[in-house]
Short mmCIF file of C-alpha atoms in Angstrom, two decimals:
data_model
loop_
_atom_site.label_atom_id
_atom_site.label_comp_id
_atom_site.label_asym_id
_atom_site.label_seq_id
_atom_site.Cartn_x
_atom_site.Cartn_y
_atom_site.Cartn_z
CA MET A 4 -25.99 -122.30 -15.74
CA GLN A 5 -23.72 -123.75 -18.76
CA LYS A 6 -21.12 -125.37 -15.45
CA MET A 7 -23.99 -127.11 -13.90
CA MET A 8 -25.41 -128.08 -16.82
CA SER A 9 -21.59 -129.58 -17.80
CA TYR A 10 -22.36 -131.34 -14.79
CA MET A 11 -25.19 -132.81 -15.57
CA ARG A 12 -24.75 -134.24 -19.02
CA SER A 13 -21.54 -136.10 -17.67
CA ALA A 14 -22.77 -137.46 -15.14
CA MET A 15 -26.58 -138.46 -17.38
CA GLU A 16 -24.26 -139.69 -20.17
CA GLN A 17 -21.35 -141.79 -17.55
CA TYR A 18 -24.20 -143.79 -15.59
CA ASN A 19 -26.93 -143.36 -18.38
CA MET A 20 -30.19 -142.94 -16.46
CA ILE A 21 -32.49 -140.84 -19.45
CA ASP A 22 -33.92 -143.42 -21.42
CA GLU A 23 -35.85 -141.78 -25.04
CA GLY A 24 -39.11 -140.68 -23.64
CA ASP A 25 -38.62 -140.86 -19.67
CA ASN A 26 -40.77 -138.66 -17.96
CA VAL A 27 -38.65 -137.02 -15.41
CA ALA A 28 -40.16 -136.35 -11.89
CA VAL A 29 -37.85 -133.71 -10.41
CA GLY A 30 -38.22 -133.71 -5.90
CA LEU A 31 -38.81 -130.10 -5.57
CA SER A 32 -38.34 -129.67 -1.91
CA GLY A 33 -38.40 -125.59 -2.11
CA GLY A 34 -34.78 -125.18 -1.62
CA LYS A 35 -32.09 -124.43 -3.60
CA ASP A 36 -30.53 -127.72 -4.46
CA SER A 37 -33.67 -128.79 -6.06
CA VAL A 38 -34.67 -125.51 -7.28
CA ALA A 39 -31.19 -125.98 -9.65
CA LEU A 40 -32.14 -129.10 -10.42
CA LEU A 41 -35.24 -128.72 -12.19
CA TYR A 42 -34.87 -125.51 -13.64
CA CYS A 43 -31.58 -127.04 -15.59
CA LEU A 44 -33.36 -130.03 -16.05
CA ALA A 45 -35.87 -128.27 -18.20
CA GLN A 46 -33.85 -126.51 -20.35
CA MET A 47 -31.91 -129.45 -21.19
CA ARG A 48 -35.02 -131.47 -22.87
CA ARG A 49 -34.28 -129.16 -25.53
CA PHE A 50 -30.91 -130.19 -26.82
CA TYR A 51 -30.46 -133.12 -24.95
CA PRO A 52 -29.71 -136.39 -27.67
CA LYS A 53 -32.63 -138.66 -25.76
CA HIS A 54 -35.59 -136.94 -25.29
CA PHE A 55 -37.65 -136.40 -22.02
CA ALA A 56 -40.47 -134.47 -19.85
CA VAL A 57 -39.85 -132.98 -16.70
CA THR A 58 -43.11 -132.93 -13.58
CA ALA A 59 -41.95 -131.11 -10.56
CA VAL A 60 -43.07 -132.64 -7.32
CA SER A 61 -43.61 -131.12 -3.83
CA ILE A 62 -44.55 -133.24 -0.51
CA ASP A 63 -45.62 -130.73 1.66
CA PRO A 64 -45.15 -132.15 5.37
CA GLN A 65 -46.73 -129.24 7.29
CA PHE A 66 -44.68 -128.40 9.86
CA GLY A 67 -46.83 -127.06 12.34
CA GLY A 68 -50.14 -128.05 10.91
CA VAL A 69 -49.90 -125.20 8.51
CA GLU A 70 -49.89 -125.64 4.33
CA THR A 71 -46.37 -124.69 2.41
CA ASP A 72 -47.08 -121.92 0.95
CA TYR A 73 -45.09 -122.84 -2.63
CA SER A 74 -46.65 -120.40 -4.94
CA PRO A 75 -43.18 -119.15 -6.23
CA LEU A 76 -42.49 -122.86 -7.65
CA GLN A 77 -46.03 -122.69 -9.27
CA ALA A 78 -44.68 -119.32 -11.10
CA LEU A 79 -41.43 -120.88 -11.56
CA CYS A 80 -43.22 -124.32 -13.27
CA GLU A 81 -45.27 -121.85 -15.11
CA GLY A 82 -42.59 -120.12 -16.59
CA ILE A 83 -40.14 -123.05 -17.57
CA ASP A 84 -43.61 -124.76 -18.74
CA VAL A 85 -43.57 -127.38 -15.63
CA PRO A 86 -46.20 -129.51 -14.86
CA TYR A 87 -46.51 -129.55 -10.71
CA ILE A 88 -47.74 -131.32 -8.29
CA ILE A 89 -48.68 -130.47 -4.78
CA LYS A 90 -49.34 -133.88 -2.20
CA ARG A 91 -50.08 -132.11 1.27
CA THR A 92 -49.62 -134.89 4.25
CA GLU A 93 -49.99 -135.13 7.72
CA ILE A 94 -45.90 -136.25 8.33
CA GLY A 95 -44.76 -133.03 9.96
CA PRO A 96 -47.66 -133.30 13.12
CA ILE A 97 -46.83 -136.81 13.25
CA ILE A 98 -43.99 -136.47 13.44
CA PHE A 99 -43.66 -133.57 16.12
CA ASP A 100 -46.54 -133.59 17.80
CA ILE A 101 -48.23 -136.64 18.17
CA ARG A 102 -44.69 -139.03 18.50
CA LYS A 103 -42.83 -135.92 19.80
CA GLU A 104 -39.55 -138.23 18.01
CA LYS A 105 -36.19 -136.52 19.81
CA ASN A 106 -34.22 -137.25 17.18
CA PRO A 107 -36.55 -137.26 13.94
CA CYS A 108 -34.60 -137.40 11.14
CA SER A 109 -34.73 -140.66 9.77
CA LEU A 110 -38.48 -141.63 10.27
CA CYS A 111 -39.41 -137.56 8.42
CA ALA A 112 -36.66 -139.07 5.87
CA ARG A 113 -38.62 -142.04 5.20
CA MET A 114 -42.25 -140.65 5.05
CA ARG A 115 -41.42 -138.01 2.45
CA ARG A 116 -39.74 -140.78 0.68
CA GLY A 117 -42.99 -143.08 0.89
CA ALA A 118 -45.05 -139.94 0.24
CA LEU A 119 -43.03 -139.42 -2.61
CA HIS A 120 -42.07 -142.25 -3.92
CA ASP A 121 -46.14 -143.07 -4.28
CA THR A 122 -47.28 -139.52 -5.67
CA VAL A 123 -44.52 -140.12 -8.75
CA LYS A 124 -45.56 -143.48 -9.66
CA ALA A 125 -49.16 -142.66 -9.86
CA ALA A 126 -48.71 -139.11 -12.34
CA GLY A 127 -46.80 -142.10 -14.12
CA CYS A 128 -43.56 -140.64 -13.80
CA THR A 129 -40.79 -143.32 -15.20
CA LYS A 130 -37.99 -141.86 -13.38
CA LEU A 131 -37.21 -139.26 -10.23
CA ALA A 132 -34.68 -136.91 -10.22
CA LEU A 133 -33.15 -135.77 -7.00
CA GLY A 134 -31.42 -133.26 -5.75
CA HIS A 135 -28.19 -134.42 -4.25
CA HIS A 136 -24.73 -132.88 -5.31
CA MET A 137 -21.22 -133.97 -4.71
CA ASP A 138 -20.93 -132.99 -1.60
CA ASP A 139 -24.16 -134.62 0.14
CA ALA A 140 -22.60 -137.58 -1.27
CA VAL A 141 -19.53 -137.04 0.15
CA GLU A 142 -21.03 -136.36 3.46
CA THR A 143 -23.59 -139.13 3.46
CA PHE A 144 -19.77 -141.32 3.28
CA MET A 145 -18.77 -139.88 5.89
CA MET A 146 -21.90 -139.85 8.38
CA ASN A 147 -21.45 -143.81 7.16
CA LEU A 148 -17.76 -144.13 8.33
CA LEU A 149 -18.56 -141.81 11.90
CA ASN A 150 -21.91 -143.06 12.21
CA GLU A 151 -22.07 -146.69 11.74
CA ALA A 152 -18.69 -147.40 11.27
CA ARG A 153 -19.23 -148.27 7.39
CA ILE A 154 -17.77 -147.85 4.00
CA GLY A 155 -21.38 -146.56 1.55
CA CYS A 156 -22.79 -144.24 0.28
CA PHE A 157 -26.59 -143.47 -1.42
CA SER A 158 -25.86 -144.89 -5.58
CA PRO A 159 -26.17 -142.60 -8.82
CA VAL A 160 -28.42 -144.16 -10.17
CA THR A 161 -31.15 -146.29 -7.70
CA TYR A 162 -34.03 -149.14 -8.70
CA LEU A 163 -36.57 -149.52 -6.63
CA SER A 164 -37.96 -153.02 -7.77
CA ARG A 165 -40.98 -152.50 -4.94
CA LYS A 166 -42.46 -149.60 -6.58
CA ASP A 167 -40.59 -150.92 -10.09
CA LEU A 168 -39.16 -146.81 -10.26
CA THR A 169 -35.77 -145.82 -10.77
CA MET A 170 -34.38 -142.87 -8.82
CA ILE A 171 -31.01 -140.46 -10.78
CA ARG A 172 -28.94 -138.06 -9.62
CA PRO A 173 -27.95 -135.55 -12.19
CA MET A 174 -25.96 -133.58 -10.19
CA VAL A 175 -23.88 -136.03 -8.91
CA PHE A 176 -20.68 -134.30 -10.12
CA ALA A 177 -21.73 -130.48 -9.08
CA ARG A 178 -20.99 -128.69 -6.11
CA GLU A 179 -22.77 -127.05 -3.30
CA SER A 180 -21.79 -123.63 -4.72
CA ASP A 181 -22.50 -124.69 -7.93
CA CYS A 182 -25.97 -124.56 -7.05
CA ALA A 183 -26.58 -121.65 -5.05
CA ARG A 184 -24.60 -119.73 -8.55
CA VAL A 185 -27.81 -121.33 -10.93
CA VAL A 186 -29.86 -119.88 -8.33
CA ARG A 187 -28.77 -116.76 -7.63
CA LYS A 188 -27.75 -116.54 -11.07
CA GLU A 189 -31.15 -116.79 -12.98
CA ASN A 190 -32.75 -115.33 -10.19
CA LEU A 191 -34.86 -118.54 -8.97
CA PRO A 192 -37.23 -118.88 -5.86
CA VAL A 193 -36.56 -121.09 -3.29
CA VAL A 194 -39.02 -121.81 -0.06
CA LYS A 195 -37.09 -122.24 2.89
CA SER A 196 -38.04 -125.19 4.81
CA LYS A 197 -39.85 -124.86 8.25
CA CYS A 198 -38.67 -128.26 9.99
CA PRO A 199 -37.97 -127.56 13.22
CA ALA A 200 -34.98 -129.97 13.24
CA ASP A 201 -32.92 -127.79 10.17
CA GLY A 202 -29.68 -127.10 10.74
CA VAL A 203 -29.56 -129.07 13.54
CA THR A 204 -28.52 -132.09 12.17
CA GLU A 205 -25.78 -134.40 11.70
CA ARG A 206 -25.27 -134.01 8.25
CA GLN A 207 -24.43 -129.95 9.04
CA ASN A 208 -22.33 -131.22 11.84
CA VAL A 209 -20.28 -133.53 8.43
CA LYS A 210 -20.32 -130.67 6.71
CA GLU A 211 -18.28 -128.36 9.14
CA LEU A 212 -15.57 -131.07 9.57
CA LEU A 213 -15.29 -131.35 6.02
CA THR A 214 -14.97 -127.21 5.82
CA ALA A 215 -12.30 -127.66 8.53
CA LEU A 216 -10.84 -130.81 7.27
CA GLU A 217 -10.17 -128.98 3.49
CA LYS A 218 -8.39 -125.71 5.48
CA ASP A 219 -5.47 -128.94 5.84
CA TYR A 220 -6.32 -131.90 2.79
CA GLU A 221 -6.96 -129.30 -0.09
CA ASP A 222 -10.05 -130.40 -2.46
CA VAL A 223 -10.88 -133.06 0.01
CA ARG A 224 -14.17 -134.10 -0.88
CA TYR A 225 -13.06 -134.33 -5.03
CA LYS A 226 -10.28 -136.73 -3.24
CA ILE A 227 -13.21 -138.34 -1.22
CA LEU A 228 -15.41 -138.54 -4.37
CA GLY A 229 -12.10 -139.81 -6.12
CA ALA A 230 -11.95 -142.51 -3.76
CA MET A 231 -15.20 -143.90 -4.09
CA GLN A 232 -15.02 -143.68 -7.90
CA ARG A 233 -12.18 -145.75 -8.43
CA SER A 234 -13.66 -147.85 -5.51
CA HIS A 235 -16.82 -148.20 -7.82
CA LEU A 236 -18.60 -147.79 -4.58
CA ASN A 237 -22.48 -148.39 -4.91
CA GLY A 238 -22.30 -147.57 -9.00
CA PHE A 239 -19.63 -144.66 -8.43
#
């Protein structure tokens, strides 16, 4: 976990993610990445030079019309002294049952983001921390290149002027494997997504492509991230 917090502190300081007195909401999906982010941020409250609070927020799409059981995450938040907000929505039934979207991921993501932003603002939080790591950044870059013929990625820090909300990605220097290691070693709970499209997305295809490339091009993910930083792509 020390390695993960070192990566996070480096990103937080390099991109000035935290201000004194911030109340940082963590978008807690229940997957290993967001759980690792929440746990590490909660620990970092004790020693980070700028004092900040942490609040966890889960948006329940209610896939299949069934409420997700977040009780393991509720217990985790109680154990690490973090307030926890669960927002139930009808996103799942709208996407899969009413609209019957053939390509549901884009619309679902937009709707979940909107619900998350509104919930975070209503809670009085000043920042929204998302569990995107280095692998996510590189995969997003490749998806934009291969599918849209453009060079781009998400930013480590993004200000949403319409919401007056700043999104931060403290794990942008960490690998997905680092997140998995934290969850495993700290015995943290994970709530698996019940999304019907889980594991069959375009992102999964790109992940497999990068893994195949690494057989011939060592550390290809680090090289792509390095190129993004040297070109200052989207604030990197």
